[in-house]
mmCIF file of C-alpha atoms in Angstrom:
data_model
loop_
_atom_site.group_PDB
_atom_site.id
_atom_site.type_symbol
_atom_site.label_atom_id
_atom_site.label_comp_id
_atom_site.label_asym_id
_atom_site.label_seq_id
_atom_site.Cartn_x
_atom_site.Cartn_y
_atom_site.Cartn_z
ATOM 1 C CA UNK A 1 4.739 -15.092 -15.808
ATOM 2 C CA UNK A 2 0.990 -14.768 -14.667
ATOM 3 C CA UNK A 3 0.233 -11.515 -12.390
ATOM 4 C CA UNK A 4 -2.576 -9.905 -10.890
ATOM 5 C CA UNK A 5 -2.674 -6.807 -9.048
ATOM 6 C CA UNK A 6 -5.264 -6.601 -5.618
ATOM 7 C CA UNK A 7 -6.016 -3.349 -3.430
ATOM 8 C CA UNK A 8 -7.752 -2.549 -0.473
ATOM 9 C CA UNK A 9 -8.571 1.260 -0.579
ATOM 10 C CA UNK A 10 -10.278 3.044 1.913
ATOM 11 C CA UNK A 11 -9.879 6.451 0.306
ATOM 12 C CA UNK A 12 -9.431 5.854 -3.275
ATOM 13 C CA UNK A 13 -5.694 6.406 -2.419
ATOM 14 C CA UNK A 14 -4.484 3.009 -3.191
ATOM 15 C CA UNK A 15 -6.829 2.164 -5.929
ATOM 16 C CA UNK A 16 -5.652 5.190 -7.941
ATOM 17 C CA UNK A 17 -1.777 3.606 -7.357
ATOM 18 C CA UNK A 18 -2.909 0.419 -8.379
ATOM 19 C CA UNK A 19 -4.236 1.602 -11.678
ATOM 20 C CA UNK A 20 -1.199 3.414 -12.314
ATOM 21 C CA UNK A 21 0.782 0.154 -11.616
ATOM 22 C CA UNK A 22 -1.959 -1.600 -14.006
ATOM 23 C CA UNK A 23 -1.045 0.894 -16.856
ATOM 24 C CA UNK A 24 2.490 -0.780 -17.352
ATOM 25 C CA UNK A 25 1.535 -4.495 -16.616
ATOM 26 C CA UNK A 26 1.163 -6.961 -19.187
ATOM 27 C CA UNK A 27 -2.213 -6.391 -20.987
ATOM 28 C CA UNK A 28 -5.254 -8.285 -19.565
ATOM 29 C CA UNK A 29 -3.404 -8.176 -16.062
ATOM 30 C CA UNK A 30 -6.400 -7.917 -13.663
ATOM 31 C CA UNK A 31 -6.186 -4.704 -11.251
ATOM 32 C CA UNK A 32 -9.224 -5.584 -8.722
ATOM 33 C CA UNK A 33 -10.189 -4.720 -5.105
ATOM 34 C CA UNK A 34 -8.982 -7.175 -2.210
ATOM 35 C CA UNK A 35 -12.917 -8.381 -1.594
ATOM 36 C CA UNK A 36 -13.273 -9.463 -5.116
ATOM 37 C CA UNK A 37 -10.126 -11.467 -5.763
ATOM 38 C CA UNK A 38 -10.421 -14.691 -7.160
ATOM 39 C CA UNK A 39 -10.558 -17.662 -5.288
ATOM 40 C CA UNK A 40 -7.470 -19.474 -6.613
ATOM 41 C CA UNK A 41 -4.935 -17.477 -6.130
ATOM 42 C CA UNK A 42 -2.313 -20.322 -6.846
ATOM 43 C CA UNK A 43 -2.961 -19.417 -10.781
ATOM 44 C CA UNK A 44 -0.987 -16.218 -10.033
ATOM 45 C CA UNK A 45 3.050 -16.396 -10.034
ATOM 46 C CA UNK A 46 3.062 -13.012 -8.937
ATOM 47 C CA UNK A 47 0.794 -11.417 -6.651
ATOM 48 C CA UNK A 48 0.754 -7.178 -5.960
ATOM 49 C CA UNK A 49 -1.074 -6.402 -3.007
ATOM 50 C CA UNK A 50 -2.006 -2.919 -2.270
ATOM 51 C CA UNK A 51 -3.392 -1.724 1.054
ATOM 52 C CA UNK A 52 -3.453 1.496 3.106
ATOM 53 C CA UNK A 53 -1.086 1.496 5.989
ATOM 54 C CA UNK A 54 -3.156 0.874 9.522
ATOM 55 C CA UNK A 55 -1.403 0.970 12.778
ATOM 56 C CA UNK A 56 2.023 0.288 10.878
ATOM 57 C CA UNK A 57 1.046 -2.662 8.990
ATOM 58 C CA UNK A 58 -1.438 -3.888 6.124
ATOM 59 C CA UNK A 59 -5.292 -3.095 7.170
ATOM 60 C CA UNK A 60 -7.213 -5.620 8.029
ATOM 61 C CA UNK A 61 -8.736 -6.846 4.930
ATOM 62 C CA UNK A 62 -5.622 -6.861 3.188
ATOM 63 C CA UNK A 63 -3.517 -8.108 6.038
ATOM 64 C CA UNK A 64 -6.387 -11.213 6.145
ATOM 65 C CA UNK A 65 -5.434 -11.620 1.999
ATOM 66 C CA UNK A 66 -1.686 -11.477 2.804
ATOM 67 C CA UNK A 67 -1.810 -14.110 5.525
ATOM 68 C CA UNK A 68 -3.264 -16.490 2.683
ATOM 69 C CA UNK A 69 -0.525 -16.007 -0.101
ATOM 70 C CA UNK A 70 1.608 -19.354 -0.965
ATOM 71 C CA UNK A 71 2.513 -17.499 -4.358
ATOM 72 C CA UNK A 72 6.216 -17.499 -5.404
ATOM 73 C CA UNK A 73 6.245 -14.098 -5.606
ATOM 74 C CA UNK A 74 4.442 -10.942 -3.634
ATOM 75 C CA UNK A 75 4.828 -7.275 -4.063
ATOM 76 C CA UNK A 76 3.570 -4.614 -1.899
ATOM 77 C CA UNK A 77 2.325 -1.241 -2.303
ATOM 78 C CA UNK A 78 1.282 0.748 0.590
ATOM 79 C CA UNK A 79 -0.160 4.274 0.921
ATOM 80 C CA UNK A 80 -0.116 6.106 4.253
ATOM 81 C CA UNK A 81 -0.210 9.741 5.599
ATOM 82 C CA UNK A 82 3.170 9.490 6.316
ATOM 83 C CA UNK A 83 6.058 11.002 4.035
ATOM 84 C CA UNK A 84 6.871 7.970 1.871
ATOM 85 C CA UNK A 85 10.691 7.732 3.101
ATOM 86 C CA UNK A 86 9.924 7.899 6.610
ATOM 87 C CA UNK A 87 11.029 5.414 8.530
ATOM 88 C CA UNK A 88 7.346 4.391 9.177
ATOM 89 C CA UNK A 89 6.943 3.840 5.682
ATOM 90 C CA UNK A 90 9.621 1.293 5.435
ATOM 91 C CA UNK A 91 8.448 -0.505 9.042
ATOM 92 C CA UNK A 92 4.875 -0.975 7.459
ATOM 93 C CA UNK A 93 6.297 -2.856 4.307
ATOM 94 C CA UNK A 94 8.386 -5.070 7.131
ATOM 95 C CA UNK A 95 5.463 -5.480 9.555
ATOM 96 C CA UNK A 96 2.950 -6.200 6.365
ATOM 97 C CA UNK A 97 5.743 -8.854 5.151
ATOM 98 C CA UNK A 98 5.355 -10.879 8.756
ATOM 99 C CA UNK A 99 2.286 -11.742 7.624
ATOM 100 C CA UNK A 100 3.076 -13.699 4.838
ATOM 101 C CA UNK A 101 3.291 -17.301 5.338
ATOM 102 C CA UNK A 102 6.779 -17.461 3.416
ATOM 103 C CA UNK A 103 8.493 -14.439 3.945
ATOM 104 C CA UNK A 104 11.016 -15.216 1.221
ATOM 105 C CA UNK A 105 7.909 -14.448 -1.391
ATOM 106 C CA UNK A 106 8.353 -10.628 -1.002
ATOM 107 C CA UNK A 107 10.112 -9.542 -4.101
ATOM 108 C CA UNK A 108 9.776 -5.664 -3.140
ATOM 109 C CA UNK A 109 7.530 -2.771 -1.520
ATOM 110 C CA UNK A 110 6.615 0.463 -2.591
ATOM 111 C CA UNK A 111 5.277 3.221 -0.356
ATOM 112 C CA UNK A 112 3.171 6.293 -1.569
ATOM 113 C CA UNK A 113 1.669 9.112 0.589
ATOM 114 C CA UNK A 114 -1.856 9.821 0.360
ATOM 115 C CA UNK A 115 -3.949 12.148 1.791
ATOM 116 C CA UNK A 116 -6.003 11.436 4.978
ATOM 117 C CA UNK A 117 -9.518 11.322 5.586
ATOM 118 C CA UNK A 118 -10.351 14.396 7.691
ATOM 119 C CA UNK A 119 -12.629 12.449 10.054
ATOM 120 C CA UNK A 120 -9.304 10.058 10.911
ATOM 121 C CA UNK A 121 -7.640 13.204 11.627
ATOM 122 C CA UNK A 122 -10.271 14.682 13.657
ATOM 123 C CA UNK A 123 -10.756 11.218 15.651
ATOM 124 C CA UNK A 124 -6.698 11.004 16.271
ATOM 125 C CA UNK A 125 -6.837 14.722 17.593
ATOM 126 C CA UNK A 126 -9.529 13.828 19.810
ATOM 127 C CA UNK A 127 -7.850 10.171 21.227
ATOM 128 C CA UNK A 128 -4.634 11.591 21.495
ATOM 129 C CA UNK A 129 -3.166 14.735 23.578
ATOM 130 C CA UNK A 130 -1.733 17.615 21.557
ATOM 131 C CA UNK A 131 2.381 16.990 21.193
ATOM 132 C CA UNK A 132 1.974 13.477 21.172
ATOM 133 C CA UNK A 133 2.986 11.160 18.519
ATOM 134 C CA UNK A 134 -0.390 11.304 16.686
ATOM 135 C CA UNK A 135 -1.845 14.392 18.654
ATOM 136 C CA UNK A 136 -2.505 17.913 17.234
ATOM 137 C CA UNK A 137 0.837 20.007 16.622
ATOM 138 C CA UNK A 138 2.166 22.273 13.949
ATOM 139 C CA UNK A 139 4.127 19.404 12.458
ATOM 140 C CA UNK A 140 1.190 17.126 12.417
ATOM 141 C CA UNK A 141 -1.015 19.909 10.963
ATOM 142 C CA UNK A 142 1.589 20.482 8.233
ATOM 143 C CA UNK A 143 2.210 16.656 7.547
ATOM 144 C CA UNK A 144 -1.485 16.599 7.013
ATOM 145 C CA UNK A 145 -1.637 19.485 4.851
ATOM 146 C CA UNK A 146 1.380 18.148 2.587
ATOM 147 C CA UNK A 147 -0.747 14.834 2.216
ATOM 148 C CA UNK A 148 -3.920 16.403 0.870
ATOM 149 C CA UNK A 149 -2.086 16.549 -2.475
ATOM 150 C CA UNK A 150 -1.125 13.032 -2.770
ATOM 151 C CA UNK A 151 -1.125 10.624 -4.604
ATOM 152 C CA UNK A 152 0.200 12.963 -6.990
ATOM 153 C CA UNK A 153 1.522 12.603 -10.632
ATOM 154 C CA UNK A 154 5.111 12.080 -9.346
ATOM 155 C CA UNK A 155 3.422 9.437 -7.273
ATOM 156 C CA UNK A 156 1.920 7.725 -10.248
ATOM 157 C CA UNK A 157 5.112 8.334 -12.043
ATOM 158 C CA UNK A 158 7.019 6.354 -9.368
ATOM 159 C CA UNK A 159 4.564 3.577 -8.636
ATOM 160 C CA UNK A 160 5.025 3.078 -12.869
ATOM 161 C CA UNK A 161 8.856 2.893 -12.462
ATOM 162 C CA UNK A 162 8.734 0.312 -9.318
ATOM 163 C CA UNK A 163 6.444 -1.711 -11.366
ATOM 164 C CA UNK A 164 8.628 -1.648 -14.206
ATOM 165 C CA UNK A 165 11.534 -2.555 -12.220
ATOM 166 C CA UNK A 166 9.890 -5.496 -10.127
ATOM 167 C CA UNK A 167 8.963 -6.587 -13.705
ATOM 168 C CA UNK A 168 12.370 -6.878 -15.130
ATOM 169 C CA UNK A 169 13.596 -8.337 -11.814
ATOM 170 C CA UNK A 170 11.081 -11.157 -12.135
ATOM 171 C CA UNK A 171 12.175 -11.677 -15.752
ATOM 172 C CA UNK A 172 16.068 -11.677 -15.433
#
C-alpha cells in the first residue's frame, strides 16, 4: 500500500500533526504541503489530507485538492480552535467529506484542537457582536486560552495512535 500525507497549514498546527503522523508511517512515506503535492496522486492507494477548519469545513487550499481525489482510500485530519470532541469538529469532517468525488473513499477522520492566530480572534470579535456564536464572551475567551496550548504532546500521541489504527484497518 502506497500512501502520502498532504497538509494545508496556516499557523503550523496542521503541519505539526502531519509530522507526528508521518513518524509512524512506513519509512519513505512523503509528508508535504498541499501546494507541493505530486501531480499524479493516482499513484497512491491512500491519501491523508490535513487541513485547518475554516467555516466548518476544509480551508480553501485543501478543499480544492479534496475535490480532485479519486483514490480508493482518503483519510482526513484537521485542526481547529474548538474542542476536538465538539459537534463542530465532527461536523467539519463530515462537511469536508462532501467535497470528495467518491464519499465512500473516506476511511476515517481525526480532529485536534489548535491554537488560533490572535489576528483571527481580533477580527472575529470585531465582526461579531459580544455574546454571538463567534463574538467575545467569557466562554470564547476561555476556549481561546485553552487552545493556546494545542497541539500538545497528548494530541501528537493521539494522532499517532489514530494513524496506526487506520493503517491496521487498511491492511486487514
